[in-house]
Short mmCIF file of C-alpha atoms and ligand atoms in Angstrom, two decimals:
data_model
loop_
_atom_site.label_atom_id
_atom_site.label_comp_id
_atom_site.label_asym_id
_atom_site.label_seq_id
_atom_site.Cartn_x
_atom_site.Cartn_y
_atom_site.Cartn_z
CA MET A 1 -48.70 -8.49 -3.83
CA THR A 2 -48.26 -10.20 -6.87
CA THR A 3 -44.89 -10.00 -8.80
CA VAL A 4 -45.93 -7.70 -11.47
CA ALA A 5 -47.06 -5.49 -8.89
CA VAL A 6 -44.16 -5.60 -6.99
CA ARG A 7 -42.22 -4.75 -10.44
CA LEU A 8 -44.33 -2.32 -11.12
CA LEU A 9 -43.58 -0.25 -7.93
CA ALA A 10 -39.90 -1.02 -8.02
CA ALA A 11 -40.28 0.78 -11.40
CA LEU A 12 -42.11 3.49 -9.76
CA THR A 13 -39.94 4.00 -7.17
CA LEU A 14 -36.76 3.86 -9.49
CA SER A 15 -38.11 6.67 -11.66
CA VAL A 16 -38.96 9.12 -8.56
CA ALA A 17 -35.27 8.21 -7.32
CA ALA A 18 -34.40 8.99 -10.96
CA ARG A 19 -36.10 12.30 -11.07
CA GLU A 20 -34.58 13.37 -7.86
CA LEU A 21 -31.66 12.24 -9.17
CA SER A 22 -31.54 14.53 -12.11
CA ALA A 23 -32.68 17.23 -9.24
CA GLN A 24 -29.39 16.93 -7.58
CA GLY A 25 -26.81 15.78 -10.25
CA ALA A 26 -25.88 12.78 -11.77
CA LEU A 27 -25.67 9.30 -10.15
CA GLY A 28 -21.90 9.75 -10.02
CA ASP A 29 -22.39 13.15 -8.13
CA ARG A 30 -24.80 11.83 -5.16
CA TYR A 31 -23.14 8.04 -5.01
CA ALA A 32 -19.20 8.63 -5.63
CA VAL A 33 -18.35 6.07 -3.73
CA ILE A 34 -14.89 4.61 -4.55
CA PRO A 35 -14.04 1.79 -4.70
CA ARG A 36 -17.28 0.93 -6.63
CA PRO A 37 -19.31 -1.30 -4.21
CA GLY A 38 -20.74 -4.72 -5.26
CA VAL A 39 -24.41 -3.67 -4.82
CA LEU A 40 -25.35 0.00 -5.02
CA THR A 41 -29.01 0.71 -5.14
CA PRO A 42 -30.18 4.38 -5.05
CA GLN A 43 -33.43 4.57 -3.17
CA THR A 44 -35.27 7.99 -2.41
CA GLY A 45 -34.65 10.65 0.14
CA ALA A 46 -31.72 11.19 2.56
CA TYR A 47 -30.63 11.01 6.45
CA THR A 48 -29.23 14.28 7.70
CA ILE A 49 -27.19 13.49 10.59
CA THR A 50 -27.19 16.54 13.00
CA ARG A 51 -25.46 16.83 16.82
CA ASN A 52 -28.18 15.10 18.04
CA THR A 53 -28.01 11.70 15.82
CA PRO A 54 -27.45 9.12 18.06
CA ILE A 55 -24.25 6.78 17.47
CA ALA A 56 -24.63 3.08 18.63
CA ALA A 57 -22.24 -0.01 17.87
CA SER A 58 -22.25 -3.89 19.11
CA PRO A 59 -19.49 -4.53 21.57
CA ALA A 60 -16.88 -5.98 18.68
CA PHE A 61 -17.39 -2.72 16.56
CA ALA A 62 -17.24 0.21 19.35
CA SER A 63 -13.72 1.11 18.56
CA VAL A 64 -14.17 1.49 14.95
CA ALA A 65 -17.31 3.51 15.89
CA ARG A 66 -14.88 5.94 18.39
CA ARG A 67 -12.82 6.22 15.37
CA PHE A 68 -15.22 7.52 13.22
CA VAL A 69 -16.48 9.72 16.01
CA ARG A 70 -12.76 10.97 16.31
CA ASP A 71 -13.24 11.64 12.38
CA VAL A 72 -15.70 13.49 11.95
CA ALA A 73 -15.85 15.40 15.25
CA ASN A 74 -13.69 18.47 13.50
CA PRO A 75 -15.48 18.93 10.74
CA THR A 76 -18.89 18.44 12.07
CA GLY A 77 -17.83 20.35 15.30
CA PHE A 78 -20.38 17.31 16.69
CA ASP A 79 -19.41 15.28 19.84
CA PHE A 80 -21.07 12.05 19.54
CA VAL A 81 -20.79 9.41 22.41
CA VAL A 82 -21.08 5.62 21.25
CA ARG A 83 -23.79 3.91 22.84
CA PRO A 84 -24.69 0.00 22.79
CA ALA A 85 -26.63 -1.25 19.64
CA THR A 86 -29.42 -2.31 21.33
CA ALA A 87 -32.73 -3.36 19.63
CA SER A 88 -34.20 -0.08 18.93
CA ALA A 89 -30.98 1.80 18.56
CA GLN A 90 -31.51 4.62 16.30
CA GLY A 91 -29.24 7.25 14.02
CA ILE A 92 -26.10 5.37 13.02
CA VAL A 93 -26.04 1.85 13.99
CA LEU A 94 -22.97 -0.38 13.42
CA ARG A 95 -24.54 -4.03 14.19
CA GLN A 96 -22.53 -7.04 14.11
CA VAL A 97 -24.09 -10.02 12.01
CA LYS A 98 -23.28 -13.54 11.21
CA GLY A 99 -22.14 -14.73 7.85
CA LEU A 100 -20.54 -11.67 6.01
CA GLY A 101 -16.98 -12.28 4.51
CA ASP A 102 -14.07 -11.21 6.44
CA GLU A 103 -14.06 -7.47 5.08
CA ALA A 104 -17.58 -7.20 3.77
CA TYR A 105 -20.69 -5.18 4.85
CA ARG A 106 -24.17 -4.15 4.35
CA LEU A 107 -25.43 -0.22 4.69
CA ASP A 108 -29.00 0.57 4.52
CA VAL A 109 -29.62 4.52 4.52
CA THR A 110 -32.88 5.91 4.82
CA SER A 111 -34.89 8.72 6.00
CA ASN A 112 -35.01 7.26 9.28
CA GLY A 113 -31.28 6.23 9.90
CA ILE A 114 -28.39 4.59 8.67
CA VAL A 115 -27.76 0.90 9.73
CA ALA A 116 -24.40 -0.91 8.87
CA GLU A 117 -24.03 -4.77 9.44
CA ALA A 118 -20.78 -6.78 8.84
CA SER A 119 -18.99 -9.44 10.60
CA THR A 120 -15.65 -8.20 11.62
CA PRO A 121 -14.61 -4.47 12.64
CA ALA A 122 -12.88 -4.00 8.77
CA GLY A 123 -16.47 -4.91 7.53
CA ALA A 124 -17.29 -2.43 9.73
CA PHE A 125 -14.70 -0.02 9.24
CA TYR A 126 -15.33 -0.16 5.68
CA ALA A 127 -19.31 0.37 5.87
CA LEU A 128 -18.28 3.78 7.78
CA GLU A 129 -15.68 4.91 5.11
CA THR A 130 -18.48 4.79 2.68
CA VAL A 131 -20.79 6.55 4.88
CA LYS A 132 -17.96 9.09 4.34
CA GLN A 133 -18.11 9.25 1.27
CA LEU A 134 -21.81 9.64 1.02
CA LEU A 135 -21.61 13.03 2.96
CA PRO A 136 -20.55 15.97 2.06
CA PRO A 137 -16.56 16.04 1.14
CA ALA A 138 -15.93 18.85 3.82
CA ILE A 139 -16.31 15.94 6.08
CA TYR A 140 -12.53 15.06 5.03
CA ARG A 141 -11.89 18.63 6.74
CA ASP A 142 -10.49 19.62 9.86
CA ALA A 143 -13.02 22.36 10.68
CA PRO A 144 -16.50 22.70 9.94
CA ILE A 145 -17.53 24.71 6.72
CA PRO A 146 -20.45 27.10 8.02
CA GLY A 147 -23.80 26.31 6.20
CA THR A 148 -22.91 22.74 5.31
CA VAL A 149 -25.55 19.81 5.48
CA TRP A 150 -24.49 16.54 6.87
CA SER A 151 -26.84 14.85 4.63
CA VAL A 152 -26.44 10.95 3.40
CA PRO A 153 -28.35 9.77 0.35
CA ALA A 154 -30.67 7.04 0.99
CA VAL A 155 -28.93 3.96 -0.22
CA HIS A 156 -29.13 0.03 -0.04
CA ILE A 157 -25.12 -1.30 -0.77
CA GLU A 158 -23.84 -4.96 -0.32
CA ASP A 159 -19.92 -4.51 -0.45
CA ALA A 160 -17.17 -6.72 -0.50
CA PRO A 161 -13.57 -6.84 -1.74
CA ARG A 162 -12.46 -8.78 -4.30
CA PHE A 163 -8.51 -9.58 -2.83
CA THR A 164 -7.33 -9.66 0.50
CA TRP A 165 -4.16 -7.96 -0.28
CA ARG A 166 -4.80 -4.46 -1.65
CA GLY A 167 -1.70 -2.54 -1.05
CA SER A 168 0.67 0.16 -1.57
CA HIS A 169 4.63 0.09 -1.17
CA LEU A 170 6.81 3.01 -0.14
CA ASP A 171 10.17 3.21 -0.37
CA VAL A 172 11.86 5.46 2.23
CA SER A 173 15.05 4.75 2.07
CA ARG A 174 15.81 6.81 -1.28
CA HIS A 175 14.29 9.49 0.01
CA PHE A 176 13.33 9.48 3.58
CA MET A 177 9.44 10.26 4.43
CA PRO A 178 8.55 11.62 7.34
CA LYS A 179 6.62 9.70 10.00
CA ALA A 180 3.91 12.34 10.32
CA PHE A 181 3.56 11.92 6.43
CA VAL A 182 3.93 8.14 6.63
CA LYS A 183 0.78 8.15 8.60
CA LYS A 184 -1.02 10.64 6.20
CA TYR A 185 -0.23 8.58 3.60
CA ILE A 186 -1.72 5.27 5.51
CA ASP A 187 -4.33 7.15 6.19
CA LEU A 188 -5.21 8.12 2.81
CA LEU A 189 -4.77 4.19 1.99
CA ALA A 190 -7.30 3.39 4.53
CA ARG A 191 -9.69 5.83 3.33
CA HIS A 192 -9.60 3.94 -0.41
CA LYS A 193 -10.14 0.74 1.42
CA LEU A 194 -6.22 -0.29 0.84
CA ASN A 195 -5.05 -2.90 3.93
CA ARG A 196 -1.16 -3.54 3.43
CA PHE A 197 1.53 -1.19 3.65
CA HIS A 198 4.65 -2.21 2.51
CA TRP A 199 7.63 -0.19 4.04
CA HIS A 200 10.57 -0.42 2.09
CA LEU A 201 13.20 0.60 5.04
CA THR A 202 16.25 -0.46 3.83
CA GLU A 203 18.64 0.30 0.77
CA ASP A 204 22.37 1.08 -0.73
CA GLN A 205 21.51 4.87 -0.13
CA GLY A 206 19.94 4.67 3.91
CA TRP A 207 19.31 2.49 6.48
CA ARG A 208 15.87 3.86 7.79
CA ILE A 209 14.87 1.51 11.09
CA GLU A 210 16.48 1.57 14.46
CA VAL A 211 18.00 -2.12 15.44
CA LYS A 212 19.16 -1.81 19.17
CA LYS A 213 21.77 -4.41 18.72
CA TYR A 214 23.24 -2.90 15.99
CA PRO A 215 23.36 0.58 16.06
CA ARG A 216 25.64 1.61 13.62
CA LEU A 217 22.78 1.18 11.03
CA THR A 218 21.18 4.25 11.93
CA GLU A 219 24.02 5.78 13.35
CA VAL A 220 26.58 5.45 10.27
CA SER A 221 24.41 4.34 7.40
CA SER A 222 21.12 6.67 7.89
CA CYS A 223 22.44 10.04 6.49
CA ARG A 224 24.41 9.87 3.06
CA PRO A 225 26.18 12.95 2.55
CA GLN A 226 24.89 14.06 -1.08
CA THR A 227 22.70 13.15 -3.69
CA LEU A 228 22.84 12.77 -7.26
CA VAL A 229 21.18 15.90 -9.35
CA GLY A 230 18.90 14.73 -12.48
CA SER A 231 18.94 11.32 -14.31
CA HIS A 232 20.95 8.57 -12.97
CA THR A 233 24.20 7.81 -15.11
CA ASP A 234 27.21 5.30 -14.38
CA ASP A 235 29.20 7.92 -15.83
CA PRO A 236 31.40 9.78 -13.07
CA ALA A 237 32.20 12.19 -15.52
CA LYS A 238 28.73 13.26 -16.07
CA GLN A 239 27.51 13.06 -12.36
CA LEU A 240 26.25 16.27 -10.71
CA PHE A 241 25.68 15.99 -7.06
CA ASP A 242 23.39 18.57 -4.68
CA GLY A 243 26.44 18.74 -1.92
CA THR A 244 23.35 18.08 0.71
CA PRO A 245 23.30 15.36 3.44
CA HIS A 246 20.34 13.41 3.16
CA CYS A 247 19.41 11.77 6.70
CA GLY A 248 16.73 10.04 8.15
CA PHE A 249 15.78 7.13 10.40
CA TYR A 250 12.48 5.47 12.42
CA THR A 251 13.40 4.92 16.21
CA GLN A 252 11.68 1.81 17.50
CA ASP A 253 8.86 3.89 18.96
CA ASP A 254 8.56 5.56 15.89
CA VAL A 255 7.54 2.20 14.32
CA ARG A 256 5.03 0.95 16.94
CA GLU A 257 3.19 4.36 16.55
CA VAL A 258 3.04 3.78 12.64
CA VAL A 259 1.61 0.10 13.00
CA ALA A 260 -0.67 0.92 15.70
CA TYR A 261 -1.98 4.15 13.55
CA ALA A 262 -2.59 1.60 10.65
CA ALA A 263 -3.58 -0.91 12.96
CA GLU A 264 -6.94 1.15 13.43
CA ARG A 265 -7.30 1.54 10.37
CA MET A 266 -7.14 -2.10 8.97
CA ILE A 267 -4.14 -1.72 7.94
CA THR A 268 -1.06 -4.50 8.02
CA VAL A 269 2.10 -2.80 7.78
CA VAL A 270 4.62 -5.35 6.19
CA PRO A 271 8.02 -4.33 6.54
CA GLU A 272 10.86 -4.85 4.29
CA ILE A 273 14.26 -5.62 5.16
CA GLU A 274 16.30 -6.17 1.78
CA MET A 275 19.09 -8.94 1.34
CA PRO A 276 21.24 -10.20 -0.02
CA GLY A 277 21.18 -7.32 -2.46
CA HIS A 278 20.82 -3.55 -1.73
CA VAL A 279 22.85 -3.54 1.20
CA GLN A 280 25.31 -0.75 1.03
CA ALA A 281 24.53 0.51 3.93
CA ALA A 282 24.54 -2.23 6.20
CA VAL A 283 27.74 -3.40 4.70
CA TYR A 284 29.06 0.04 5.31
CA ALA A 285 28.21 0.04 8.60
CA TYR A 286 29.49 -3.40 9.69
CA PRO A 287 31.96 -4.66 6.76
CA PHE A 288 32.13 -7.88 8.11
CA LEU A 289 28.97 -8.41 6.28
CA ALA A 290 30.84 -7.89 3.23
CA SER A 291 31.26 -9.83 0.03
CA THR A 292 34.80 -8.10 -0.87
CA THR A 293 37.69 -6.88 1.48
CA ASP A 294 38.02 -3.60 -0.34
CA SER A 295 37.19 -0.82 1.77
CA ILE A 296 33.48 0.69 1.45
CA PRO A 297 33.44 3.80 0.10
CA GLY A 298 30.23 5.31 2.05
CA LEU A 299 26.75 4.65 1.53
CA ARG A 300 25.43 4.97 -2.30
CA THR A 301 24.70 8.61 -3.80
CA ILE A 302 23.48 7.24 -7.15
CA TRP A 303 20.71 5.69 -8.18
CA GLY A 304 20.79 1.95 -10.15
CA VAL A 305 22.12 -1.28 -8.49
CA SER A 306 24.76 -1.39 -6.29
CA LYS A 307 27.53 -4.05 -6.70
CA TYR A 308 27.42 -4.68 -2.55
CA ILE A 309 26.24 -8.03 -1.62
CA LEU A 310 26.20 -10.14 1.55
CA ASN A 311 28.69 -12.25 2.64
CA PRO A 312 26.72 -15.58 2.77
CA SER A 313 28.75 -16.63 5.91
CA ASP A 314 27.06 -17.64 8.92
CA SER A 315 27.85 -14.46 10.80
CA SER A 316 25.75 -12.60 7.89
CA VAL A 317 23.02 -15.02 8.46
CA ALA A 318 22.66 -14.28 12.22
CA PHE A 319 23.30 -10.93 11.90
CA MET A 320 20.21 -10.36 10.06
CA GLN A 321 18.38 -12.90 11.78
CA ASP A 322 19.11 -10.61 14.83
CA VAL A 323 17.64 -7.76 12.95
CA LEU A 324 14.70 -9.81 12.17
CA ASN A 325 14.21 -10.62 15.51
CA GLU A 326 13.59 -6.61 16.37
CA VAL A 327 11.70 -6.58 13.42
CA LEU A 328 9.09 -9.27 14.73
CA THR A 329 8.74 -7.72 17.98
CA LEU A 330 7.51 -4.51 16.23
CA PHE A 331 5.56 -5.58 13.36
CA PRO A 332 2.53 -8.16 13.84
CA SER A 333 2.36 -8.61 10.18
CA PRO A 334 1.99 -12.36 9.15
CA TRP A 335 4.38 -11.37 6.36
CA ILE A 336 7.90 -9.89 6.25
CA HIS A 337 9.37 -8.94 3.19
CA ILE A 338 13.26 -9.98 2.74
CA GLY A 339 13.72 -8.12 -0.75
CA GLY A 340 15.87 -10.53 -2.71
CA ASP A 341 15.45 -8.37 -5.97
CA GLU A 342 18.91 -7.46 -8.16
CA ALA A 343 21.35 -8.91 -6.09
CA VAL A 344 24.33 -8.80 -8.40
CA LYS A 345 26.33 -11.86 -7.87
CA ASP A 346 29.79 -10.56 -9.15
CA GLN A 347 31.22 -10.15 -5.78
CA TRP A 348 30.34 -13.90 -5.07
CA LYS A 349 32.03 -15.22 -7.93
CA ALA A 350 35.06 -13.11 -7.54
CA SER A 351 35.83 -14.33 -4.04
CA PRO A 352 37.62 -17.88 -3.59
CA GLN A 353 36.19 -17.92 -0.08
CA ILE A 354 32.51 -17.64 -1.23
CA GLN A 355 33.17 -20.55 -3.89
CA ALA A 356 34.56 -22.79 -1.60
CA ARG A 357 31.37 -22.17 0.67
CA ILE A 358 29.17 -22.89 -2.36
CA LYS A 359 31.11 -26.12 -3.28
CA SER A 360 30.91 -27.04 0.70
CA LEU A 361 27.00 -26.68 0.90
CA GLY A 362 26.54 -28.64 -2.06
CA LEU A 363 25.24 -25.98 -4.24
CA LYS A 364 25.20 -25.78 -7.96
CA ASP A 365 25.71 -21.92 -8.50
CA GLU A 366 25.06 -18.13 -7.03
CA HIS A 367 21.33 -18.59 -7.43
CA GLU A 368 21.84 -21.76 -5.43
CA MET A 369 23.87 -20.20 -3.15
CA GLN A 370 21.14 -16.84 -2.58
CA SER A 371 18.39 -19.17 -2.19
CA TRP A 372 20.07 -20.96 0.29
CA PHE A 373 20.52 -17.97 1.98
CA ILE A 374 17.13 -16.91 1.21
CA LYS A 375 15.90 -20.68 3.05
CA GLN A 376 17.56 -19.67 6.42
CA MET A 377 15.24 -16.61 6.63
CA ASP A 378 12.38 -19.04 5.77
CA THR A 379 12.93 -21.26 7.93
CA PHE A 380 13.77 -18.72 10.58
CA LEU A 381 10.33 -16.88 10.28
CA THR A 382 8.17 -19.72 9.79
CA ALA A 383 9.44 -21.12 13.51
CA ARG A 384 8.17 -17.74 14.62
CA GLY A 385 5.01 -18.18 12.91
CA ARG A 386 5.38 -16.09 10.31
CA ARG A 387 5.64 -16.01 6.16
CA LEU A 388 8.80 -15.18 4.23
CA ILE A 389 7.32 -12.51 1.16
CA GLY A 390 10.20 -11.73 -1.56
CA TRP A 391 10.27 -10.17 -5.15
CA ASP A 392 10.55 -12.52 -7.83
CA GLU A 393 13.92 -13.03 -8.05
CA ILE A 394 13.52 -15.40 -4.77
CA LEU A 395 12.26 -18.02 -7.27
CA GLU A 396 15.97 -18.42 -9.33
CA GLY A 397 17.62 -21.26 -7.57
CA GLY A 398 14.59 -22.42 -5.96
CA LEU A 399 11.72 -21.02 -3.93
CA ALA A 400 11.91 -21.33 -0.08
CA PRO A 401 9.17 -23.73 1.09
CA ASN A 402 6.73 -20.97 2.94
CA ALA A 403 7.56 -18.04 0.63
CA THR A 404 5.37 -15.73 -0.82
CA VAL A 405 6.50 -14.21 -4.18
CA MET A 406 5.91 -10.35 -5.29
CA SER A 407 5.96 -10.47 -8.92
CA TRP A 408 7.80 -7.06 -10.05
CA ARG A 409 9.46 -7.89 -13.71
CA GLY A 410 5.98 -8.60 -15.50
CA MET A 411 3.48 -11.37 -14.23
CA ASP A 412 5.49 -14.48 -15.26
CA GLY A 413 7.05 -14.84 -11.75
CA GLY A 414 3.90 -14.86 -10.16
CA ILE A 415 2.63 -17.25 -12.71
CA ALA A 416 5.32 -19.90 -11.64
CA ALA A 417 4.86 -19.45 -7.97
CA ALA A 418 1.34 -19.86 -8.29
CA LYS A 419 1.83 -23.01 -10.45
CA GLU A 420 4.04 -24.27 -7.58
CA GLY A 421 1.16 -23.52 -5.15
CA HIS A 422 2.89 -20.66 -3.54
CA ASP A 423 0.85 -17.40 -2.51
CA VAL A 424 1.58 -14.36 -4.88
CA VAL A 425 1.06 -10.33 -4.88
CA MET A 426 1.44 -8.74 -8.22
CA ALA A 427 3.20 -5.76 -8.41
CA PRO A 428 4.14 -5.84 -12.35
CA GLY A 429 6.02 -2.44 -13.56
CA SER A 430 3.56 -2.07 -16.30
CA HIS A 431 0.71 -1.09 -14.29
CA THR A 432 1.91 -0.59 -10.69
CA TYR A 433 5.06 1.26 -10.81
CA PHE A 434 3.51 4.61 -9.89
CA ASP A 435 7.52 5.90 -10.42
CA HIS A 436 6.70 6.13 -13.93
CA TYR A 437 5.62 9.03 -15.48
CA GLN A 438 2.08 10.51 -15.93
CA SER A 439 1.91 11.56 -19.60
CA ARG A 440 3.50 10.76 -22.82
CA ASP A 441 5.07 14.10 -23.02
CA LYS A 442 7.74 13.76 -20.54
CA LYS A 443 8.94 17.31 -20.85
CA SER A 444 5.34 18.44 -19.49
CA GLU A 445 6.20 16.44 -15.96
CA PRO A 446 8.65 16.55 -13.28
CA LEU A 447 11.77 14.23 -13.65
CA ALA A 448 10.83 10.51 -13.09
CA ILE A 449 12.53 7.24 -13.54
CA GLY A 450 11.00 6.48 -17.31
CA GLY A 451 7.92 4.82 -18.51
CA PHE A 452 4.65 5.65 -19.07
CA THR A 453 1.66 4.48 -16.78
CA PRO A 454 -1.40 6.89 -16.96
CA ILE A 455 -4.47 6.29 -14.71
CA ASP A 456 -6.75 4.08 -17.33
CA THR A 457 -3.89 1.79 -17.79
CA VAL A 458 -3.58 1.64 -14.34
CA TYR A 459 -7.26 1.04 -13.88
CA SER A 460 -7.55 -1.77 -16.48
CA PHE A 461 -4.70 -3.60 -14.63
CA GLU A 462 -6.14 -7.56 -14.12
CA PRO A 463 -4.16 -9.30 -11.35
CA VAL A 464 -4.96 -12.82 -12.38
CA PRO A 465 -3.42 -13.90 -15.24
CA PRO A 466 -5.66 -15.85 -17.93
CA SER A 467 -3.02 -18.79 -17.97
CA LEU A 468 -3.77 -19.98 -14.53
CA THR A 469 -6.59 -22.56 -13.37
CA PRO A 470 -9.14 -21.56 -11.09
CA ASP A 471 -7.19 -23.34 -8.08
CA GLU A 472 -3.85 -21.63 -8.66
CA ALA A 473 -5.55 -18.55 -9.31
CA LYS A 474 -6.60 -18.81 -5.55
CA HIS A 475 -2.75 -17.95 -4.91
CA ILE A 476 -3.19 -14.66 -5.86
CA LEU A 477 -3.53 -12.59 -3.05
CA GLY A 478 -4.31 -9.60 -4.92
CA ALA A 479 -2.04 -6.47 -6.28
CA GLN A 480 -0.03 -3.10 -4.51
CA ALA A 481 1.74 0.36 -6.14
CA GLN A 482 5.22 0.44 -5.96
CA LEU A 483 6.46 4.07 -4.74
CA TRP A 484 10.10 3.91 -5.41
CA THR A 485 11.62 7.38 -4.17
CA GLU A 486 14.92 7.68 -6.27
CA TYR A 487 13.22 10.25 -8.49
CA ILE A 488 10.38 11.59 -5.69
CA PRO A 489 12.61 13.97 -3.11
CA ASN A 490 9.86 14.82 -0.92
CA PRO A 491 5.98 14.02 0.20
CA GLN A 492 4.28 16.56 -2.13
CA GLN A 493 5.67 14.82 -4.98
CA LEU A 494 5.00 11.71 -3.68
CA GLU A 495 1.55 12.66 -3.76
CA TYR A 496 1.75 14.18 -6.96
CA MET A 497 2.79 10.37 -8.15
CA ALA A 498 0.64 8.25 -6.37
CA TYR A 499 -2.69 9.99 -6.78
CA PRO A 500 -4.79 9.81 -8.49
CA ARG A 501 -3.71 6.44 -9.48
CA LEU A 502 -3.95 4.86 -6.27
CA VAL A 503 -7.22 5.61 -6.55
CA ALA A 504 -7.72 3.73 -9.49
CA LEU A 505 -5.42 0.88 -8.23
CA CYS A 506 -8.09 0.51 -5.41
CA GLU A 507 -10.87 0.18 -7.40
CA ALA A 508 -9.13 -2.34 -9.51
CA LEU A 509 -8.10 -4.55 -6.22
CA TRP A 510 -11.46 -3.86 -4.44
CA SER A 511 -14.17 -4.30 -6.79
CA ARG A 512 -15.63 -7.24 -8.55
CA LYS A 513 -14.77 -7.69 -12.27
CA ASP A 514 -18.37 -6.89 -13.46
CA ARG A 515 -17.96 -3.61 -11.56
CA ARG A 516 -15.19 -2.17 -13.08
CA ASP A 517 -16.05 0.52 -15.92
CA PHE A 518 -13.41 3.35 -16.47
CA GLY A 519 -16.30 5.30 -17.85
CA ASP A 520 -18.26 5.07 -14.91
CA PHE A 521 -14.94 5.45 -12.49
CA MET A 522 -14.32 8.92 -14.38
CA THR A 523 -17.65 10.35 -13.66
CA ARG A 524 -17.23 9.31 -9.71
CA LEU A 525 -13.65 10.67 -9.86
CA PRO A 526 -14.57 14.39 -9.69
CA VAL A 527 -16.23 14.13 -6.64
CA HIS A 528 -13.32 12.18 -4.69
CA LEU A 529 -10.82 14.72 -6.00
CA LYS A 530 -12.84 17.21 -4.04
CA ARG A 531 -11.92 14.51 -1.07
CA LEU A 532 -8.56 14.83 -1.89
CA ASP A 533 -8.55 18.60 -2.10
CA ALA A 534 -9.92 18.42 1.50
CA LEU A 535 -7.29 15.86 2.85
CA ASP A 536 -4.51 18.41 0.77
CA VAL A 537 -3.16 15.86 -1.22
CA ASN A 538 -0.91 17.13 -4.27
CA TYR A 539 -2.73 14.95 -6.82
CA ARG A 540 -2.22 15.20 -10.57
CA LYS A 541 -5.31 17.28 -11.73
CA LEU A 542 -7.41 15.70 -14.04
CA ASP A 543 -6.92 18.43 -16.57
CA ARG A 544 -3.45 17.26 -17.32
CA ALA A 545 -3.93 13.97 -16.76
CA LYS A 546 -6.16 13.25 -20.68
CA VAL A 547 -6.49 9.87 -20.47
CA THR A 548 -4.29 9.40 -23.19
CA PRO A 549 -2.17 12.35 -23.52
C1 ACM B 601 12.34 -3.90 -7.91
O1 ACM B 601 11.76 -2.80 -8.14
N1 ACM B 601 13.95 -4.00 -7.74
C2 ACM B 601 11.54 -4.66 -7.07
#
């Protein structure tokens, strides 16, 4: 065929496809894939999955295929068996090929069947998540809806993520979130092709992970007697408390279960153990860790920042390394988060013993003291094949050699770290703090910490600052959402704050810059919200979420 003939045929095929589309609703309805794939070419026709559809997978993808079969068993009522992907395999075929990126996939749906190609299990997993999004939203339910036809529109997709770190953080310390909900939260991340779950496990207000060597961390410090009601105030005369204990922690077996659940969904769980600040729960359980000889009143029952900070003694270093030792047995993550933010240095300034330690170690000031402490953890983790990650305050007083920086006070910390050759995860308050309000009209919303971060702001987030050279920009691993829970007391409220903003963020982190278009996103979002309805997610409704209220 001549080139002209090929072009004519292509135009004809597309116009047939376009007519079929207009008969079936807008493109956004038929191909409402979020995050938006790199290439999505509509084709004519569809493939219908029935109970007789064969499913075949290359050996490396058998477990991903089985996960899909388990996921779709309840909504379809079909009991598929995964078979080897022979050359003549039909139906849904998952084939391992060489040369695609780590998380990339190709997907072809024709009236004859579905073929997904990837080089890695993650790529195959994401191909199948896309297939689910091409099916009716009822695929996300737990029982068959009578009359549903499992039709997948014909399409050619080529897809790969822009960033390797696409995540969400979750603070389970201010308010404890039950294990079952943590798993639901992780499952939702996976459905948005997010791959990092940053689990904020320790705080002034509660310690949430069992440590066998130091049982008092959970025996004593996982339960606070009461919690402040309403907005934070430092003025005791204005503080009102609920009088209700708030308790909870994860046993090591719970943690193993969550980590395995996440791994099945291609998600790395990055644990955070805060130091040297945000440690009131730790020093209450083990007062030898404190930088003060005053008695410690208990866990913090208000918000804000606690004055308690670890004593930078050898015994505190040993204690925290013992804790990390147990953490390492539970979490295979290459990164271990050690916090490092908002460590108030007043107790170090007031302590003659700690001032003497600063001098004897040849350090200039309290910032260098903090850096020294973090470096002990960096050396410890590096020797065990892991990488330390911390909030951007770890830049103050000098970065530890192998540290990755999580930039939350804007992008500047991340820019400085990238220029020094360190890896960076962007987490700026301006775009990724989902404890902020979703409306300018704060009174119309549940109490939040402050701010205003609507979905279009989130969508517009660009993790790579223009001031970085291409080589420096390679250090920007990606970004993540922050869900701090001072004002988020339960899972329902958490979902309200997280969704649909996380839907917008997933596209900002997965899709290439030239594929990002807020208007196009908004045509796909209504279908996606039907999926979240089926999944029982308490997202903030769009009619409330006027883009610029
Ligand atoms: C932070 O928000 N303190 C990291």
